[in-house]
């Protein structure tokens, strides 16, 4: 008889003593929960590392109206809309 079978023969009679109406997550539930927790921890650690690499500086607010005034001055020309669109800073998506 293998050790696994011996253990099952000894443990199964003890299982009958347990309340059959009581439901618990057991060891499998703990393992799944622990794996999810470890995965979240690793994702947060990776995100933190990637966020530290980001180097973003927003343009000061006083420079943005100056760009709009420059495009408004050239609006009288026929080619001005294309030039204004080419010289305007790119718009952020978000």
Short mmCIF file of N, CA, C and O in Angstrom, two decimals, residues 1-92:
data_model
loop_
_atom_site.label_atom_id
_atom_site.label_comp_id
_atom_site.label_asym_id
_atom_site.label_seq_id
_atom_site.Cartn_x
_atom_site.Cartn_y
_atom_site.Cartn_z
N UNK A 1 0.85 -1.17 0.00
CA UNK A 1 0.00 0.00 0.00
C UNK A 1 0.91 1.24 0.00
O UNK A 1 1.86 1.34 0.75
N UNK A 2 0.57 2.23 -0.86
CA UNK A 2 1.39 3.42 -0.95
C UNK A 2 1.10 4.37 0.22
O UNK A 2 0.05 4.27 0.87
N UNK A 3 2.00 5.31 0.46
CA UNK A 3 1.78 6.27 1.56
C UNK A 3 0.53 7.12 1.36
O UNK A 3 -0.16 7.48 2.32
N UNK A 4 0.21 7.42 0.11
CA UNK A 4 -0.98 8.22 -0.16
C UNK A 4 -2.24 7.46 0.21
O UNK A 4 -3.16 8.01 0.83
N UNK A 5 -2.29 6.20 -0.15
CA UNK A 5 -3.45 5.39 0.19
C UNK A 5 -3.58 5.21 1.70
O UNK A 5 -4.69 5.25 2.24
N UNK A 6 -2.46 5.04 2.37
CA UNK A 6 -2.47 4.89 3.82
C UNK A 6 -3.02 6.14 4.48
O UNK A 6 -3.85 6.08 5.40
N UNK A 7 -2.60 7.30 3.98
CA UNK A 7 -3.07 8.57 4.53
C UNK A 7 -4.56 8.73 4.30
O UNK A 7 -5.30 9.16 5.18
N UNK A 8 -5.03 8.39 3.09
CA UNK A 8 -6.45 8.51 2.79
C UNK A 8 -7.30 7.59 3.68
O UNK A 8 -8.38 7.98 4.14
N UNK A 9 -6.81 6.40 3.92
CA UNK A 9 -7.55 5.46 4.76
C UNK A 9 -7.67 6.00 6.18
O UNK A 9 -8.69 5.82 6.85
N UNK A 10 -6.65 6.72 6.63
CA UNK A 10 -6.67 7.26 7.99
C UNK A 10 -7.48 8.55 8.08
O UNK A 10 -8.10 8.83 9.10
N UNK A 11 -7.46 9.36 7.02
CA UNK A 11 -8.11 10.68 7.06
C UNK A 11 -9.59 10.60 6.74
O UNK A 11 -10.40 11.35 7.32
N UNK A 12 -10.00 9.74 5.83
CA UNK A 12 -11.40 9.69 5.42
C UNK A 12 -12.37 9.42 6.57
O UNK A 12 -13.43 10.06 6.61
N UNK A 13 -12.09 8.53 7.51
CA UNK A 13 -13.02 8.37 8.63
C UNK A 13 -13.15 9.65 9.46
O UNK A 13 -14.21 9.94 10.01
N UNK A 14 -12.09 10.45 9.53
CA UNK A 14 -12.17 11.71 10.27
C UNK A 14 -13.06 12.71 9.55
O UNK A 14 -13.67 13.58 10.17
N UNK A 15 -13.13 12.63 8.21
CA UNK A 15 -13.95 13.56 7.44
C UNK A 15 -15.43 13.36 7.74
O UNK A 15 -16.23 14.28 7.63
N UNK A 16 -15.83 12.15 8.11
CA UNK A 16 -17.24 11.90 8.44
C UNK A 16 -17.66 12.61 9.72
O UNK A 16 -18.82 12.91 9.91
N UNK A 17 -16.67 12.89 10.57
CA UNK A 17 -16.98 13.60 11.82
C UNK A 17 -17.29 15.08 11.58
O UNK A 17 -17.88 15.73 12.42
N UNK A 18 -16.86 15.60 10.44
CA UNK A 18 -17.11 17.01 10.13
C UNK A 18 -18.57 17.22 9.77
O UNK A 18 -19.26 16.31 9.30
N UNK A 19 -19.04 18.43 9.99
CA UNK A 19 -20.42 18.78 9.65
C UNK A 19 -20.54 18.85 8.13
O UNK A 19 -19.86 19.64 7.47
N UNK A 20 -21.40 18.07 7.54
CA UNK A 20 -21.55 18.03 6.08
C UNK A 20 -22.29 19.25 5.54
O UNK A 20 -22.26 19.50 4.34
N UNK A 21 -22.93 20.04 6.39
CA UNK A 21 -23.64 21.24 5.96
C UNK A 21 -22.75 22.47 5.97
O UNK A 21 -23.17 23.54 5.56
N UNK A 22 -21.54 22.33 6.45
CA UNK A 22 -20.61 23.47 6.55
C UNK A 22 -19.71 23.46 5.32
O UNK A 22 -19.07 22.46 5.00
N UNK A 23 -19.66 24.59 4.63
CA UNK A 23 -18.84 24.71 3.43
C UNK A 23 -17.70 25.66 3.72
O UNK A 23 -17.91 26.78 4.19
N UNK A 24 -16.47 25.23 3.45
CA UNK A 24 -15.28 26.07 3.65
C UNK A 24 -14.45 26.06 2.37
O UNK A 24 -14.53 25.11 1.59
N UNK A 25 -13.68 27.10 2.14
CA UNK A 25 -12.87 27.15 0.92
C UNK A 25 -11.74 26.12 0.93
O UNK A 25 -11.32 25.66 -0.11
N UNK A 26 -11.25 25.78 2.08
CA UNK A 26 -10.22 24.76 2.17
C UNK A 26 -8.86 25.24 1.69
O UNK A 26 -8.62 26.43 1.48
N UNK A 27 -8.00 24.29 1.49
CA UNK A 27 -6.61 24.57 1.10
C UNK A 27 -6.57 25.12 -0.33
O UNK A 27 -5.82 26.05 -0.62
N UNK A 28 -7.38 24.57 -1.22
CA UNK A 28 -7.39 25.04 -2.60
C UNK A 28 -7.80 26.51 -2.67
O UNK A 28 -7.19 27.30 -3.41
N UNK A 29 -8.79 26.89 -1.90
CA UNK A 29 -9.20 28.30 -1.87
C UNK A 29 -8.09 29.20 -1.37
O UNK A 29 -7.87 30.30 -1.90
N UNK A 30 -7.35 28.74 -0.35
CA UNK A 30 -6.24 29.53 0.16
C UNK A 30 -5.14 29.66 -0.88
O UNK A 30 -4.58 30.75 -1.06
N UNK A 31 -4.84 28.57 -1.58
CA UNK A 31 -3.78 28.62 -2.60
C UNK A 31 -4.15 29.57 -3.73
O UNK A 31 -3.33 30.39 -4.17
N UNK A 32 -5.40 29.51 -4.19
CA UNK A 32 -5.84 30.40 -5.26
C UNK A 32 -5.77 31.85 -4.80
O UNK A 32 -5.29 32.74 -5.52
N UNK A 33 -6.23 32.12 -3.59
CA UNK A 33 -6.19 33.48 -3.05
C UNK A 33 -4.76 33.98 -2.92
O UNK A 33 -4.44 35.13 -3.23
N UNK A 34 -3.86 33.11 -2.45
CA UNK A 34 -2.45 33.49 -2.31
C UNK A 34 -1.82 33.77 -3.67
O UNK A 34 -1.04 34.72 -3.82
N UNK A 35 -2.16 32.98 -4.69
CA UNK A 35 -1.62 33.21 -6.03
C UNK A 35 -2.12 34.54 -6.61
O UNK A 35 -1.35 35.28 -7.23
N UNK A 36 -3.39 34.84 -6.39
CA UNK A 36 -3.92 36.12 -6.87
C UNK A 36 -3.24 37.28 -6.15
O UNK A 36 -2.88 38.28 -6.77
N UNK A 37 -3.03 37.15 -4.85
CA UNK A 37 -2.34 38.20 -4.09
C UNK A 37 -0.91 38.38 -4.58
O UNK A 37 -0.43 39.51 -4.73
N UNK A 38 -0.21 37.29 -4.86
CA UNK A 38 1.17 37.38 -5.35
C UNK A 38 1.21 38.03 -6.74
O UNK A 38 2.09 38.84 -7.03
N UNK A 39 0.23 37.69 -7.58
CA UNK A 39 0.18 38.29 -8.92
C UNK A 39 -0.07 39.79 -8.84
O UNK A 39 0.56 40.57 -9.56
N UNK A 40 -0.98 40.21 -7.97
CA UNK A 40 -1.25 41.65 -7.82
C UNK A 40 -0.01 42.37 -7.29
O UNK A 40 0.33 43.46 -7.75
N UNK A 41 0.68 41.76 -6.35
CA UNK A 41 1.90 42.37 -5.80
C UNK A 41 2.96 42.53 -6.89
O UNK A 41 3.59 43.58 -7.00
N UNK A 42 3.13 41.51 -7.74
CA UNK A 42 4.12 41.60 -8.81
C UNK A 42 3.72 42.65 -9.85
O UNK A 42 4.58 43.40 -10.34
N UNK A 43 2.42 42.75 -10.17
CA UNK A 43 1.97 43.77 -11.11
C UNK A 43 2.18 45.17 -10.56
O UNK A 43 2.59 46.08 -11.29
N UNK A 44 1.92 45.38 -9.29
CA UNK A 44 2.12 46.70 -8.69
C UNK A 44 3.61 47.06 -8.66
O UNK A 44 3.98 48.21 -8.89
N UNK A 45 4.46 46.08 -8.38
CA UNK A 45 5.89 46.32 -8.37
C UNK A 45 6.38 46.71 -9.77
O UNK A 45 7.16 47.65 -9.93
N UNK A 46 5.89 46.00 -10.79
CA UNK A 46 6.26 46.30 -12.17
C UNK A 46 5.75 47.69 -12.58
O UNK A 46 6.47 48.45 -13.23
N UNK A 47 4.50 48.01 -12.21
CA UNK A 47 3.94 49.31 -12.55
C UNK A 47 4.73 50.44 -11.90
O UNK A 47 5.00 51.46 -12.52
N UNK A 48 5.14 50.23 -10.65
CA UNK A 48 5.92 51.24 -9.95
C UNK A 48 7.25 51.47 -10.66
O UNK A 48 7.70 52.61 -10.82
N UNK A 49 7.89 50.39 -11.12
CA UNK A 49 9.16 50.51 -11.83
C UNK A 49 8.98 51.28 -13.13
O UNK A 49 9.78 52.16 -13.46
N UNK A 50 7.89 50.99 -13.87
CA UNK A 50 7.65 51.68 -15.13
C UNK A 50 7.27 53.15 -14.91
O UNK A 50 7.66 54.01 -15.70
N UNK A 51 6.53 53.44 -13.85
CA UNK A 51 6.15 54.83 -13.58
C UNK A 51 7.35 55.68 -13.19
O UNK A 51 7.38 56.88 -13.45
N UNK A 52 8.35 55.08 -12.56
CA UNK A 52 9.56 55.83 -12.21
C UNK A 52 10.34 56.23 -13.45
O UNK A 52 11.07 57.22 -13.43
N UNK A 53 10.19 55.49 -14.54
CA UNK A 53 10.90 55.80 -15.77
C UNK A 53 10.26 56.93 -16.55
O UNK A 53 10.88 57.50 -17.44
N UNK A 54 9.01 57.25 -16.28
CA UNK A 54 8.29 58.29 -17.02
C UNK A 54 8.86 59.65 -16.67
O UNK A 54 8.99 60.00 -15.49
N UNK A 55 9.19 60.42 -17.71
CA UNK A 55 9.70 61.77 -17.51
C UNK A 55 8.78 62.71 -18.29
O UNK A 55 8.94 62.89 -19.50
N UNK A 56 7.82 63.27 -17.62
CA UNK A 56 6.83 64.10 -18.28
C UNK A 56 6.79 65.47 -17.61
O UNK A 56 6.65 65.57 -16.40
N UNK A 57 6.94 66.50 -18.43
CA UNK A 57 6.82 67.87 -17.93
C UNK A 57 5.76 68.57 -18.78
O UNK A 57 5.89 68.67 -19.99
N UNK A 58 4.72 69.04 -18.14
CA UNK A 58 3.64 69.71 -18.85
C UNK A 58 4.07 71.14 -19.18
O UNK A 58 4.78 71.79 -18.42
N UNK A 59 3.60 71.62 -20.34
CA UNK A 59 3.93 72.98 -20.73
C UNK A 59 3.24 73.96 -19.80
O UNK A 59 2.11 73.74 -19.38
N UNK A 60 3.92 75.05 -19.46
CA UNK A 60 3.27 76.06 -18.61
C UNK A 60 2.01 76.61 -19.28
O UNK A 60 1.91 76.67 -20.49
N UNK A 61 1.06 77.00 -18.48
CA UNK A 61 -0.23 77.47 -18.99
C UNK A 61 -0.11 78.78 -19.77
O UNK A 61 -0.90 79.05 -20.67
N UNK A 62 0.91 79.62 -19.47
CA UNK A 62 1.03 80.91 -20.16
C UNK A 62 1.55 80.76 -21.59
O UNK A 62 1.39 81.66 -22.39
N UNK A 63 2.14 79.64 -21.97
CA UNK A 63 2.61 79.46 -23.34
C UNK A 63 1.49 79.03 -24.27
O UNK A 63 1.53 79.30 -25.45
N UNK A 64 0.48 78.40 -23.79
CA UNK A 64 -0.59 77.90 -24.63
C UNK A 64 -1.41 79.03 -25.27
O UNK A 64 -1.70 78.98 -26.45
N UNK A 65 -1.79 80.10 -24.57
CA UNK A 65 -2.53 81.18 -25.23
C UNK A 65 -1.69 81.88 -26.30
O UNK A 65 -2.22 82.34 -27.29
N UNK A 66 -0.38 81.94 -26.14
CA UNK A 66 0.47 82.57 -27.15
C UNK A 66 0.39 81.80 -28.46
O UNK A 66 0.38 82.39 -29.54
N UNK A 67 0.33 80.51 -28.43
CA UNK A 67 0.22 79.71 -29.64
C UNK A 67 -1.13 79.93 -30.31
O UNK A 67 -1.22 79.97 -31.54
N UNK A 68 -2.17 80.11 -29.53
CA UNK A 68 -3.50 80.36 -30.10
C UNK A 68 -3.55 81.74 -30.75
O UNK A 68 -4.17 81.92 -31.79
N UNK A 69 -2.88 82.74 -30.17
CA UNK A 69 -2.86 84.08 -30.75
C UNK A 69 -2.10 84.07 -32.06
O UNK A 69 -2.49 84.73 -33.02
N UNK A 70 -1.02 83.31 -32.14
CA UNK A 70 -0.24 83.25 -33.37
C UNK A 70 -1.05 82.62 -34.49
O UNK A 70 -0.99 83.07 -35.64
N UNK A 71 -1.82 81.61 -34.18
CA UNK A 71 -2.64 80.97 -35.20
C UNK A 71 -3.79 81.89 -35.61
O UNK A 71 -4.23 81.87 -36.75
N UNK A 72 -4.30 82.72 -34.71
CA UNK A 72 -5.38 83.64 -35.03
C UNK A 72 -4.88 84.76 -35.94
O UNK A 72 -5.61 85.24 -36.80
N UNK A 73 -3.63 85.19 -35.78
CA UNK A 73 -3.08 86.26 -36.61
C UNK A 73 -2.91 85.80 -38.05
O UNK A 73 -3.07 86.59 -38.97
N UNK A 74 -2.56 84.54 -38.25
CA UNK A 74 -2.33 84.03 -39.60
C UNK A 74 -3.59 83.49 -40.24
O UNK A 74 -3.54 82.94 -41.32
N UNK A 75 -4.74 83.63 -39.62
CA UNK A 75 -5.98 83.09 -40.15
C UNK A 75 -6.44 83.82 -41.40
O UNK A 75 -7.24 83.29 -42.16
N UNK A 76 -5.94 85.01 -41.68
CA UNK A 76 -6.33 85.78 -42.85
C UNK A 76 -5.75 85.22 -44.13
O UNK A 76 -6.28 85.44 -45.21
N UNK A 77 -4.68 84.47 -44.09
CA UNK A 77 -4.05 83.89 -45.28
C UNK A 77 -4.82 82.65 -45.72
O UNK A 77 -5.47 81.98 -44.94
N UNK A 78 -4.71 82.31 -47.03
CA UNK A 78 -5.36 81.11 -47.54
C UNK A 78 -4.67 79.84 -47.04
O UNK A 78 -5.32 78.85 -46.77
N UNK A 79 -3.34 79.87 -46.95
CA UNK A 79 -2.59 78.69 -46.52
C UNK A 79 -2.43 78.65 -45.00
O UNK A 79 -1.78 77.75 -44.48
N UNK A 80 -2.98 79.60 -44.31
CA UNK A 80 -2.78 79.71 -42.86
C UNK A 80 -3.31 78.52 -42.08
O UNK A 80 -2.64 78.08 -41.16
N UNK A 81 -4.48 77.95 -42.39
CA UNK A 81 -4.94 76.82 -41.56
C UNK A 81 -3.97 75.63 -41.60
O UNK A 81 -3.74 75.00 -40.60
N UNK A 82 -3.39 75.35 -42.75
CA UNK A 82 -2.45 74.25 -42.84
C UNK A 82 -1.18 74.57 -42.07
O UNK A 82 -0.62 73.72 -41.37
N UNK A 83 -0.72 75.82 -42.18
CA UNK A 83 0.49 76.22 -41.45
C UNK A 83 0.23 76.24 -39.95
O UNK A 83 1.08 75.83 -39.16
N UNK A 84 -0.94 76.72 -39.55
CA UNK A 84 -1.26 76.78 -38.12
C UNK A 84 -1.35 75.38 -37.54
O UNK A 84 -0.90 75.12 -36.43
N UNK A 85 -1.93 74.47 -38.32
CA UNK A 85 -2.04 73.10 -37.82
C UNK A 85 -0.67 72.45 -37.72
O UNK A 85 -0.41 71.66 -36.82
N UNK A 86 0.22 72.79 -38.65
CA UNK A 86 1.56 72.20 -38.62
C UNK A 86 2.40 72.79 -37.50
O UNK A 86 3.23 72.10 -36.91
N UNK A 87 2.20 74.08 -37.17
CA UNK A 87 3.03 74.70 -36.14
C UNK A 87 2.44 74.58 -34.76
O UNK A 87 3.11 74.84 -33.77
N UNK A 88 1.16 74.19 -34.64
CA UNK A 88 0.52 74.06 -33.34
C UNK A 88 1.08 72.86 -32.58
O UNK A 88 1.42 71.85 -33.19
N UNK A 89 1.18 72.98 -31.28
CA UNK A 89 1.66 71.82 -30.50
C UNK A 89 0.64 70.68 -30.60
O UNK A 89 -0.56 70.92 -30.76
N UNK A 90 1.12 69.45 -30.51
CA UNK A 90 0.19 68.32 -30.63
C UNK A 90 -0.77 68.29 -29.45
O UNK A 90 -0.43 68.62 -28.34
N UNK A 91 -2.00 67.90 -29.75
CA UNK A 91 -3.03 67.83 -28.71
C UNK A 91 -2.89 66.50 -27.98
O UNK A 91 -2.60 65.46 -28.58
N UNK A 92 -3.09 66.56 -26.67
CA UNK A 92 -3.00 65.34 -25.86
C UNK A 92 -4.32 64.62 -25.93
O UNK A 92 -5.39 65.21 -25.88
#
